Coordinates of C-alpha atoms and ligand atoms in Angstrom, one line a residue:
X748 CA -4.9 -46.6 -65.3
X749 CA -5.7 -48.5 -68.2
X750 CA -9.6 -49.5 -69.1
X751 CA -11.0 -52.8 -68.4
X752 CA -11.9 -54.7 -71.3
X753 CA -15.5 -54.4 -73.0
X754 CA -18.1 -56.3 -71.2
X755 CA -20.5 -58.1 -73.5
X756 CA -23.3 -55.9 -74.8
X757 CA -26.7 -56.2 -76.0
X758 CA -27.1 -55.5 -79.3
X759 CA -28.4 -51.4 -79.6
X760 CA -31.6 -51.5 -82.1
X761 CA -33.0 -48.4 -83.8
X762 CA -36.4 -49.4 -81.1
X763 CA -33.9 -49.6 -78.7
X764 CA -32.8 -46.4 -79.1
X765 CA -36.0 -44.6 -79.5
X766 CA -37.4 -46.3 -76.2
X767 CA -34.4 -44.6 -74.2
X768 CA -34.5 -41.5 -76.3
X769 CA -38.0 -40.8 -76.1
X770 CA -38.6 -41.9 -72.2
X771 CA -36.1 -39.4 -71.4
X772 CA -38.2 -36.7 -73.6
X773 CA -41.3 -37.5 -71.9
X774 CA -39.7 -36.6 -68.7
X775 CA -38.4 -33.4 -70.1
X776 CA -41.9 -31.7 -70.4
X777 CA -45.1 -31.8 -68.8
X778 CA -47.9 -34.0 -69.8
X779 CA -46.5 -34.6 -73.6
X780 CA -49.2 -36.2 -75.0
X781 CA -49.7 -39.4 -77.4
X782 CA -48.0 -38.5 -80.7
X783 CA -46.4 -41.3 -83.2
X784 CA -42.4 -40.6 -83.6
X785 CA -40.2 -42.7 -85.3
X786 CA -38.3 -44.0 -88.4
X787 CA -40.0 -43.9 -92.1
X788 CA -41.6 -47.2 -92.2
X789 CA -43.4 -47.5 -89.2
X790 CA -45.3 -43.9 -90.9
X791 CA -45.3 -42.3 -87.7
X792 CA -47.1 -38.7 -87.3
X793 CA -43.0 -37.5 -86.8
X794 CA -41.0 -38.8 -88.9
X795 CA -37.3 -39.3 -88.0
X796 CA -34.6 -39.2 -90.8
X797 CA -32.4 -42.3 -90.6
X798 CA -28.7 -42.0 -90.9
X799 CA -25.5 -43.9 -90.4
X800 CA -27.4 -46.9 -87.9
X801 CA -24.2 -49.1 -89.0
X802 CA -22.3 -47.1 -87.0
X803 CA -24.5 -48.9 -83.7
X804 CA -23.4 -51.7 -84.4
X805 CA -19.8 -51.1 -83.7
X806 CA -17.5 -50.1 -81.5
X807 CA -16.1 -47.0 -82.6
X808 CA -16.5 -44.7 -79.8
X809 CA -17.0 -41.4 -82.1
X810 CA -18.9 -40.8 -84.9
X811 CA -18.8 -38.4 -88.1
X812 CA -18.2 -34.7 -87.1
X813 CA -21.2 -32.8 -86.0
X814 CA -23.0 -30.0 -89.1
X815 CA -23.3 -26.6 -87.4
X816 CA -27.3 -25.6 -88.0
X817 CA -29.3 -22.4 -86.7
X818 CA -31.8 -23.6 -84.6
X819 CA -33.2 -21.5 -81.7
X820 CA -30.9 -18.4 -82.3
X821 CA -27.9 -20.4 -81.5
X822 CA -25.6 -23.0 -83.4
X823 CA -25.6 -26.6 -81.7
X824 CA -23.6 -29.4 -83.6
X825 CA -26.0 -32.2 -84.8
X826 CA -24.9 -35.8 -85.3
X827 CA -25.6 -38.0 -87.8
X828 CA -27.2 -34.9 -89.7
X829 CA -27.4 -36.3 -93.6
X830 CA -28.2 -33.4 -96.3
X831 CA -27.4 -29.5 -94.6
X832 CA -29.5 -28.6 -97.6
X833 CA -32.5 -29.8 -96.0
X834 CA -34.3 -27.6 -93.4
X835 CA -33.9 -29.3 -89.9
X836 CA -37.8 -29.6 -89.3
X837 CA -40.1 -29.4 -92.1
X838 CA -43.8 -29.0 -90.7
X839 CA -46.5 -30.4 -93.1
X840 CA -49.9 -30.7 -93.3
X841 CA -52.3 -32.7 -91.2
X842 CA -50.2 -32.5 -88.2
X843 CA -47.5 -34.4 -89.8
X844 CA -43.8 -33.4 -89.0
X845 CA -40.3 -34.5 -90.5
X846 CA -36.8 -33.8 -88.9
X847 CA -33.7 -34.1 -91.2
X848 CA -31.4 -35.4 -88.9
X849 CA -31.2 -38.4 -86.8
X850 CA -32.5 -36.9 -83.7
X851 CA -33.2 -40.3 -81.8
X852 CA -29.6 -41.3 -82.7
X853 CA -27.7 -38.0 -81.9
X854 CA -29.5 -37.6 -78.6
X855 CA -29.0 -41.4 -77.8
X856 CA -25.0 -41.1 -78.7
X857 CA -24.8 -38.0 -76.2
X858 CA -27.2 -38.9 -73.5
X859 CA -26.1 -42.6 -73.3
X860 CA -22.2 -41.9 -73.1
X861 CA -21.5 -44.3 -75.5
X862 CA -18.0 -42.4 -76.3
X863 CA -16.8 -43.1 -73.1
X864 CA -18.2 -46.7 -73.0
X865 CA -16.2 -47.4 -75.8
X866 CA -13.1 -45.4 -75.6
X867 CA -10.5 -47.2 -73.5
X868 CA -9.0 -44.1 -73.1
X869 CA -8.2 -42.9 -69.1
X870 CA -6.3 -40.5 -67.0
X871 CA -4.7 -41.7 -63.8
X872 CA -7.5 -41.7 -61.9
X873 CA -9.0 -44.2 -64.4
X874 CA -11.3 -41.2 -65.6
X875 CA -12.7 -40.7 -69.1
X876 CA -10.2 -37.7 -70.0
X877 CA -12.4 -34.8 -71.1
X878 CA -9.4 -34.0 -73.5
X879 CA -10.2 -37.6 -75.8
X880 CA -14.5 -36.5 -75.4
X881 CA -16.5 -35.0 -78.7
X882 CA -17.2 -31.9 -76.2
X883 CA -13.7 -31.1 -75.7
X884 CA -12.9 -32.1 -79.5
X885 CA -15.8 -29.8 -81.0
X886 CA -16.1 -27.3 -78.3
X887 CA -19.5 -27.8 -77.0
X888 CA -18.8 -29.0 -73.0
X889 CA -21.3 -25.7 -72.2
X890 CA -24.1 -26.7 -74.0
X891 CA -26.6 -29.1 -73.0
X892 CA -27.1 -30.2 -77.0
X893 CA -29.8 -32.9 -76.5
X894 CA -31.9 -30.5 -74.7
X895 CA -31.3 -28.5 -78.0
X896 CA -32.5 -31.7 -80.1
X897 CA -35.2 -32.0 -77.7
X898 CA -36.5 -28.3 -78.5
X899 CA -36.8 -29.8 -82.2
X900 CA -38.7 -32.2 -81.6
X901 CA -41.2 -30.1 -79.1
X902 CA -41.9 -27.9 -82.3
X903 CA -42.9 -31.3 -84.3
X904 CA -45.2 -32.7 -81.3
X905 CA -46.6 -29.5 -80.9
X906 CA -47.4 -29.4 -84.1
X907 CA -48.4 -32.7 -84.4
X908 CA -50.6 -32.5 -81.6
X909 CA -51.9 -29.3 -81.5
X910 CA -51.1 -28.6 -77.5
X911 CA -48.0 -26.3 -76.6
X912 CA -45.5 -28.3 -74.3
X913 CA -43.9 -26.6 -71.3
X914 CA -40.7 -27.6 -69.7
X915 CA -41.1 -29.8 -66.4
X916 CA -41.2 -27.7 -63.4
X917 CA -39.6 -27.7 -60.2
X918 CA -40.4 -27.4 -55.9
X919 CA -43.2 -24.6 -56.1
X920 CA -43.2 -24.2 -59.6
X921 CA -39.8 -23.1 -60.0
X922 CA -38.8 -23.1 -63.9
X923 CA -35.4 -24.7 -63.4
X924 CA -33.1 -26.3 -59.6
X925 CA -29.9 -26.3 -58.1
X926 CA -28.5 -28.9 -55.9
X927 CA -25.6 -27.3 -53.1
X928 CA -23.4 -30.4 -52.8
X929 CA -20.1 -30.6 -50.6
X930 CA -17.4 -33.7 -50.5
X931 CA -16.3 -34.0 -47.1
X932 CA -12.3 -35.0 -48.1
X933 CA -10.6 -32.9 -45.3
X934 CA -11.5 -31.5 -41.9
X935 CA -8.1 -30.7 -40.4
X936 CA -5.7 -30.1 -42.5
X937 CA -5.8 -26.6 -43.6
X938 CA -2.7 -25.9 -42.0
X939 CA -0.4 -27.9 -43.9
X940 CA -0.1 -25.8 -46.5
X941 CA 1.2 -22.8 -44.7
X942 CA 3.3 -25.5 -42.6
X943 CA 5.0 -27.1 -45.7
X944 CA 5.8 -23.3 -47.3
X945 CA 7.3 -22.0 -44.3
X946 CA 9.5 -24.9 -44.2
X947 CA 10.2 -24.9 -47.3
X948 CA 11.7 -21.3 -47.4
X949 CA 13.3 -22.1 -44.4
X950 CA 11.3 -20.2 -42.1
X951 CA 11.5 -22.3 -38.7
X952 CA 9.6 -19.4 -36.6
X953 CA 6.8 -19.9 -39.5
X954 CA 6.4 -23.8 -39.4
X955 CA 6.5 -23.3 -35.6
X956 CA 3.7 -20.6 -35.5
X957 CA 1.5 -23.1 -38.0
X958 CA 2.7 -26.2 -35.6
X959 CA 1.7 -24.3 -32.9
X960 CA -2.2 -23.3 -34.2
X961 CA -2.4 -27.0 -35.5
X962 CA -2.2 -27.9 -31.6
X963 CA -4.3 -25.6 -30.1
X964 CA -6.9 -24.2 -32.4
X965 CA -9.4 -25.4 -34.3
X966 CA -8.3 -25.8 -38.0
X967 CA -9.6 -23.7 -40.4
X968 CA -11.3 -26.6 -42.7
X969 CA -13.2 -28.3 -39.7
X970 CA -16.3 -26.2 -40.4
X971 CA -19.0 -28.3 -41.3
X972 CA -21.5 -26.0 -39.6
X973 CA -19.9 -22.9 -41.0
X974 CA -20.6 -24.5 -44.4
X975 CA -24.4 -25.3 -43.8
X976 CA -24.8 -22.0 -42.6
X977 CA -23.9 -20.1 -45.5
X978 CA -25.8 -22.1 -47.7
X979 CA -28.7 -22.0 -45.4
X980 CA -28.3 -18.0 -45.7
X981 CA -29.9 -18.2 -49.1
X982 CA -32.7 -20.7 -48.2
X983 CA -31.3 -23.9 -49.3
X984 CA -30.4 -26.7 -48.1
X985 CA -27.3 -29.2 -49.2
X986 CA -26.2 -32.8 -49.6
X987 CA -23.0 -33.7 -47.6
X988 CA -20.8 -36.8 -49.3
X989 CA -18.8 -37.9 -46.7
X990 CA -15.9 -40.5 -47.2
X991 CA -16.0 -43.9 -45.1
X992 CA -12.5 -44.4 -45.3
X993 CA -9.5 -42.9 -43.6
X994 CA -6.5 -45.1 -45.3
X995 CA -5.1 -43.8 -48.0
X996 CA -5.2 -46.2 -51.5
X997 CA -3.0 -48.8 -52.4
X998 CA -1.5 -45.8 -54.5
X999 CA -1.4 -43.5 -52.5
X1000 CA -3.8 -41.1 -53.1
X1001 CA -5.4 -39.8 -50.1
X1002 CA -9.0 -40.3 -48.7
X1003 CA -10.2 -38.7 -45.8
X1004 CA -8.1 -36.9 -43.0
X1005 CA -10.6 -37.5 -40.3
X1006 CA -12.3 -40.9 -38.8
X1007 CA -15.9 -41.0 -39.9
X1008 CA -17.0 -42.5 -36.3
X1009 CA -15.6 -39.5 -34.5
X1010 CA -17.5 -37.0 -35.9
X1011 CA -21.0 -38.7 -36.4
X1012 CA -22.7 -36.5 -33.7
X1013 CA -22.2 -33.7 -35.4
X1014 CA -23.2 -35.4 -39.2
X1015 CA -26.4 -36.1 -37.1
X1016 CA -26.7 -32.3 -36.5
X1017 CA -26.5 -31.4 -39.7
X1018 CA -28.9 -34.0 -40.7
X1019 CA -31.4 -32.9 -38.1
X1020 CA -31.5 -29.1 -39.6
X1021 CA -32.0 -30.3 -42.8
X1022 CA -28.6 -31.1 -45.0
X1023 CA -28.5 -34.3 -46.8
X1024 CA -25.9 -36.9 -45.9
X1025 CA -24.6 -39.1 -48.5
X1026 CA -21.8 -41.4 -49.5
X1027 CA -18.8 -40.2 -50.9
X1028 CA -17.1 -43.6 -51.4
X1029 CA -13.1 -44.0 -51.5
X1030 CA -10.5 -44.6 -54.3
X1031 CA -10.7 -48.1 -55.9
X1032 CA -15.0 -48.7 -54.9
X1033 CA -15.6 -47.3 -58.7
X1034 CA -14.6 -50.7 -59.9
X1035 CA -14.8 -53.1 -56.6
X1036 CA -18.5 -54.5 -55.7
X1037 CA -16.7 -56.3 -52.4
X1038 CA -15.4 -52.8 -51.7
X1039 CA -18.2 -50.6 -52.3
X1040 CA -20.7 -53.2 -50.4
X1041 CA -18.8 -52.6 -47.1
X1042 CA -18.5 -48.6 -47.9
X1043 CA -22.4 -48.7 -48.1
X1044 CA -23.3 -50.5 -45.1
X1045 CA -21.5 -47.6 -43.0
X1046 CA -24.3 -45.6 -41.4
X1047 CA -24.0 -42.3 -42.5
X1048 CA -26.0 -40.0 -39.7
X1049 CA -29.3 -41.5 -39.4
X1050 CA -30.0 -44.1 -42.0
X1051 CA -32.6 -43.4 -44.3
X1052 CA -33.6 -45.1 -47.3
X1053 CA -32.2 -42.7 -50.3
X1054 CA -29.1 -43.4 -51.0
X1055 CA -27.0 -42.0 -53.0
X1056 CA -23.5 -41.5 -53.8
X1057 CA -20.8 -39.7 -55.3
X1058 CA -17.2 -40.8 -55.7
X1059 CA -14.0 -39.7 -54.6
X1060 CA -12.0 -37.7 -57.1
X1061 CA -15.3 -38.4 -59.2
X1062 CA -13.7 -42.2 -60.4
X1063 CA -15.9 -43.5 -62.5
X1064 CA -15.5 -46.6 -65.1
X1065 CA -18.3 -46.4 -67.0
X1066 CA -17.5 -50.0 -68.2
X1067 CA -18.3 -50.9 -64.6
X1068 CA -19.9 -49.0 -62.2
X1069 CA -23.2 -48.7 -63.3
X1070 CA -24.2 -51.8 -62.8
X1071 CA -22.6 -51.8 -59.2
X1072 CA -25.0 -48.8 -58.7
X1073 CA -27.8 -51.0 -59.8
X1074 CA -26.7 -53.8 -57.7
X1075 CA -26.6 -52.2 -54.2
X1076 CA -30.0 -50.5 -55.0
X1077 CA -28.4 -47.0 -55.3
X1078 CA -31.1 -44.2 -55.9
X1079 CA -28.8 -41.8 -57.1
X1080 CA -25.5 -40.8 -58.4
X1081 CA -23.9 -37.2 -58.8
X1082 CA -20.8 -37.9 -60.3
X1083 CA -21.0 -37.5 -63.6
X1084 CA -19.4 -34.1 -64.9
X1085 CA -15.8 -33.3 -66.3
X1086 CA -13.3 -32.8 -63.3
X1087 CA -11.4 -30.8 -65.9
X1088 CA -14.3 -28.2 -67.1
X1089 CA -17.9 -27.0 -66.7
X1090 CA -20.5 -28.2 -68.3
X1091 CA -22.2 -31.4 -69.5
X1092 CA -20.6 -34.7 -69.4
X1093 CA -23.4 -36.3 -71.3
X1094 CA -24.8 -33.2 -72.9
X1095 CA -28.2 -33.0 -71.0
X1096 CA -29.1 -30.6 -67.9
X1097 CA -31.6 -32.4 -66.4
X1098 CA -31.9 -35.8 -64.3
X1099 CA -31.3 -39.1 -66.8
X1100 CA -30.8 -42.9 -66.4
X1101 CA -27.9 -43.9 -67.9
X1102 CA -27.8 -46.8 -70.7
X1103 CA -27.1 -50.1 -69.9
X1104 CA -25.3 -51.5 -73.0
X1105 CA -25.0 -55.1 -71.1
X1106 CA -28.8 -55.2 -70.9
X1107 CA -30.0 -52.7 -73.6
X1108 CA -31.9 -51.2 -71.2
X1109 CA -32.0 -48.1 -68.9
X1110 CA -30.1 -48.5 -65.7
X1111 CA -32.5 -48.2 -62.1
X1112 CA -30.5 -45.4 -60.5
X1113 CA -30.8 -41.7 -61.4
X1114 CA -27.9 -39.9 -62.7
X1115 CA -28.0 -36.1 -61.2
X1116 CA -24.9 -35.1 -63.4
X1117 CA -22.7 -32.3 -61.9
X1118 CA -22.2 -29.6 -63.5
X1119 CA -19.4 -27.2 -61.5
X1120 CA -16.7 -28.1 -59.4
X1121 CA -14.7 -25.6 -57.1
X1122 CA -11.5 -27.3 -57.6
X1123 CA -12.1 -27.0 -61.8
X1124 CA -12.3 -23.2 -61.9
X1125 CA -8.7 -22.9 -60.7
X1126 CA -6.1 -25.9 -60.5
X1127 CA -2.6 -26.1 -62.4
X1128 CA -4.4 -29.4 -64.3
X1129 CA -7.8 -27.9 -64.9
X1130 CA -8.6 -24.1 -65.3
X1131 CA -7.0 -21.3 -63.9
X1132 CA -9.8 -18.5 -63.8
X1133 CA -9.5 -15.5 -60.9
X1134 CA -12.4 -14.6 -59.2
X1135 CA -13.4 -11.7 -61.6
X1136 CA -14.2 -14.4 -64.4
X1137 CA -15.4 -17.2 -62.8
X1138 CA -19.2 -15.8 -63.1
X1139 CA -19.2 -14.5 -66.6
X1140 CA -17.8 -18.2 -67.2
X1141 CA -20.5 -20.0 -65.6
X1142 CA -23.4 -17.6 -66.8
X1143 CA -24.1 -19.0 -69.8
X1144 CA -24.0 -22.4 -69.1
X1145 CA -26.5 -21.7 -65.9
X1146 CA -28.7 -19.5 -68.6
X1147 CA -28.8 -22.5 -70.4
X1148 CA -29.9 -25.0 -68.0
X1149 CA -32.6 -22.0 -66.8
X1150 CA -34.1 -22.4 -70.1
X1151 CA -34.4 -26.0 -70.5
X1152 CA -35.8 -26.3 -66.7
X1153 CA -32.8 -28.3 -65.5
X1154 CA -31.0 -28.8 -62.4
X1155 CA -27.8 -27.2 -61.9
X1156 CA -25.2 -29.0 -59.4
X1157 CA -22.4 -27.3 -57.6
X1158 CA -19.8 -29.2 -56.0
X1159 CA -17.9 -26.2 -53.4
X1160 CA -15.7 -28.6 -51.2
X1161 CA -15.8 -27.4 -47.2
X1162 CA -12.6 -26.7 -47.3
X1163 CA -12.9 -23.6 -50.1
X1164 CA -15.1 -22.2 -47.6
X1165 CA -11.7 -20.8 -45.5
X1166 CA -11.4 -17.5 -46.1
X1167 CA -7.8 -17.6 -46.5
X1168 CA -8.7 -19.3 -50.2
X1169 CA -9.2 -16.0 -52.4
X1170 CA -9.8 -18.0 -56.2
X1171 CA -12.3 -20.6 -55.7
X1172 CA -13.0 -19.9 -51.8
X1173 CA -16.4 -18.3 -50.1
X1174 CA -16.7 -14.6 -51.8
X1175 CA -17.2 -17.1 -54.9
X1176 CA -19.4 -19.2 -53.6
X1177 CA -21.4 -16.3 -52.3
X1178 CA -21.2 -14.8 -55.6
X1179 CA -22.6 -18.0 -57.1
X1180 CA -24.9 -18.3 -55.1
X1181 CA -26.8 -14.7 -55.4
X1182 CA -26.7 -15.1 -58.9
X1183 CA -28.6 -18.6 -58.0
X1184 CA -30.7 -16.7 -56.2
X1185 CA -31.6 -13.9 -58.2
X1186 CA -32.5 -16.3 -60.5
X1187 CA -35.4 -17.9 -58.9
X1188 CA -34.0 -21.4 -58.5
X1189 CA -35.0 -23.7 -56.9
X1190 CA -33.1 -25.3 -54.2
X1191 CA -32.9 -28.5 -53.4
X1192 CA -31.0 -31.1 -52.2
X1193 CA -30.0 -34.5 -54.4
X1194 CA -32.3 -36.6 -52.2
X1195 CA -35.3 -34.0 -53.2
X1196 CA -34.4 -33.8 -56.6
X1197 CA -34.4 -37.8 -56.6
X1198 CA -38.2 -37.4 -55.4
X1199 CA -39.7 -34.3 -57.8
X1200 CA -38.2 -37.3 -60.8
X1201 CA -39.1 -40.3 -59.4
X1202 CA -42.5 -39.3 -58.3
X1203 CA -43.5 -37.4 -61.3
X1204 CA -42.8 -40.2 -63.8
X1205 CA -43.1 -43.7 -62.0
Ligands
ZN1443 ZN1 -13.5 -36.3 -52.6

């Protein structure tokens, strides 16, 4: 599925830059206070090296390749780094500070997805492909590198300033959160699978056993409450995307197997003990403001006025549907992560506003990026991890997002809580989970991480 072409863009200004960059760094830590940071001639107290601003004024979606520098015990690439001679931060007297890299710029690139803006490339799902992305490219999908950049520039304010800065906390002074989320694609179809195989090795007794259960018992995917129970085992509570629309797309590819109406008692039940429910919104609404309109006028549960959203096999043109997000008054959206890895789609574990490049400006609606997805850790397409490695995987990337004080979002579909699914089913889950757990996180759902930002920094 091809891109759609460039919109026209406001021109992106070094100012314009540091406003986004350094709004988003102010949200990062607690009560940062009034320090001077910026370019060489305005002779701020921090003084930014300047490098490569040409390259805003293009198109090309990637820039130079990233210098490797020891900062913090680990490696993180840095863009638009100029002289590797230099030392990254020099502190100097009288609280002034310099870094030798284009911080503002390299965390802008990252944060603002620029490289998908202006790639055209797309899978067929109309995706960015994480295969044509700088993390894929460079190898850094697992680190959350403008937190990195933002841990410079901590040690020049705090030097600067005098005052030590702390990472923003979380519900009861948790250090870092997790958001449970589940997309509600399919209630009753668990046995197919078994169906189609017996068939398929000619098995008649096999596809009649399967036909048989279909008819008479409950399948083994329509377990909505099963799946708020287990999460509500280790004291959290989760947000529930649940897909308007029944029909398949024009192309084929399916939406939901069940008819939202019919089972809105029991999305009121799991609204009244607590879960979130949300709008998971069908193939083609990504780039269709008509279409997405009617999606978000169906009353999910009990309406409420937080919505948020994530999409369907996680279609998303960045070209486009931010500003539909904006447009319908959307508080939230968790869609943003690789479907085909871990990690950070825009290289940053906490909450952000994405850029605007129509407007220049920061778009209205919070992006809660995701950050693991059931269906990545094993699929033919994506990875194929068994459930021995799927934890050591995932360990570092969750150690890093403890450490900067993000939020860590888990997308475990309903039906991978069947215990018949042994590589990215329950035991998993449940392994995930007490590592979550034993971690001190804090849980939360997207609608309550939506609230700790908003009314923190508003
Ligand atoms: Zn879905």
């Amino acid at each position: 599925m091809p891109a759609p072409p460039l919109p026209a863009t406001a021109p992106v200004t070094a100012e314009i830059r540091l406003a986004y960059v350094l709004r988003h760094f102010r949200e990062a830590y607690e009560a940062v206070p009034e320090v001077s940071i910026g370019y060489a001639s305005t002779l701020p107290q921090v003084e930014i090296r300047e490098v490569d601003h040409d390259f805003f004024a293009g198109t090309n979606p990637y820039p130079a390749a990233p210098g490797w520098r020891e900062w913090g015990g680990q490696q993180p690439p840095f863009f638009f780094a100029a002289d590797p001679a230099l030392p990254l931060l020099e502190l100097r007297p009288a609280g002034r500070a310099r870094i030798n890299f284009d911080l503002i710029s390299a965390a802008f690139y990252l944060l603002s997805g620029w490289q998908e803006f202006f790639s055209a490339e797309r899978d067929q799902h109309g995706r960015f492909p994480y295969a044509a992305s700088v993390q894929c490219r460079y190898g850094f999908v697992a680190v959350p590198v403008v937190n990195h950049y933002f841990e410079v520039l901590r040690a020049a304010v705090e030097h600067a300033s005098g005052q030590a800065l702390r990472p923003r906390r979380w519900a009861g002074g948790a250090t870092w959160a997790a958001c449970i989320t589940h997309d509600i694609d399919n209630l009753y179809s668990a046995w197919k699978e078994p169906a189609k195989a017996a068939l398929r090795r000619g098995r008649l007794l096999g596809f009649g056993r399967q036909l048989w259960r279909h008819f008479t018992q409950k399948d083994a995917w329509d377990n909505l409450e099963l799946v708020q129970q287990t999460v509500a085992e280790y004291g959290a509570k989760s947000t529930f995307f649940f897909l308007p629309e029944h029909r398949q797309a024009p192309n084929g590819t399916p939406n939901a197997d069940y008819q939202i109406q019919a089972i809105s008692s029991r999305v009121e039940a799991l609204e009244a003990a607590g879960s979130e429910v949300r709008l998971h919104a069908s193939i083609g609404t990504a780039t269709d403001l008509d279409h997405l309109t009617r999606e978000a006028m169906v009353t999910l549960g009990t309406p409420t006025n937080v919505p948020g959203i994530r999409f369907h096999y996680l279609q998303w043109e960045p070209r486009v549907t931010p500003a539909l997000l904006d447009d319908l008054a959307f508080e939230y959206d968790s869609t943003l992560g690789f479907a085909e890895h871990y990690g950070f789609r825009n290289s940053y574990c906490l909450p952000f506003q994405p850029f605007d490049f129509r407007t220049g400006r920061a778009h209205d609606f919070l992006e809660i990026p995701l950050n693991v997805m059931d269906a990545t850790l094993h699929h033919p397409r994506y990875l194929l991890l068994t459930p021995e490695e799927i934890l050591p995987a995932l360990r570092p990337m969750f150690r890093e997002i403890e450490r900067f004080g993000g939020v860590c979002t888990v997308l475990w579909h309903n039906e991978n809580f069947d215990p018949a699914n042994q590589r990215n089913g329950p035991r998993e889950f449940q392994k995930l989970m007490e590592y979550l757990r034993s971690r001190n996180v804090a849980f939360g759902t997207c609608g309550d991480i939506w609230r700790q930002v908003y009314y923190d920094f508003s």
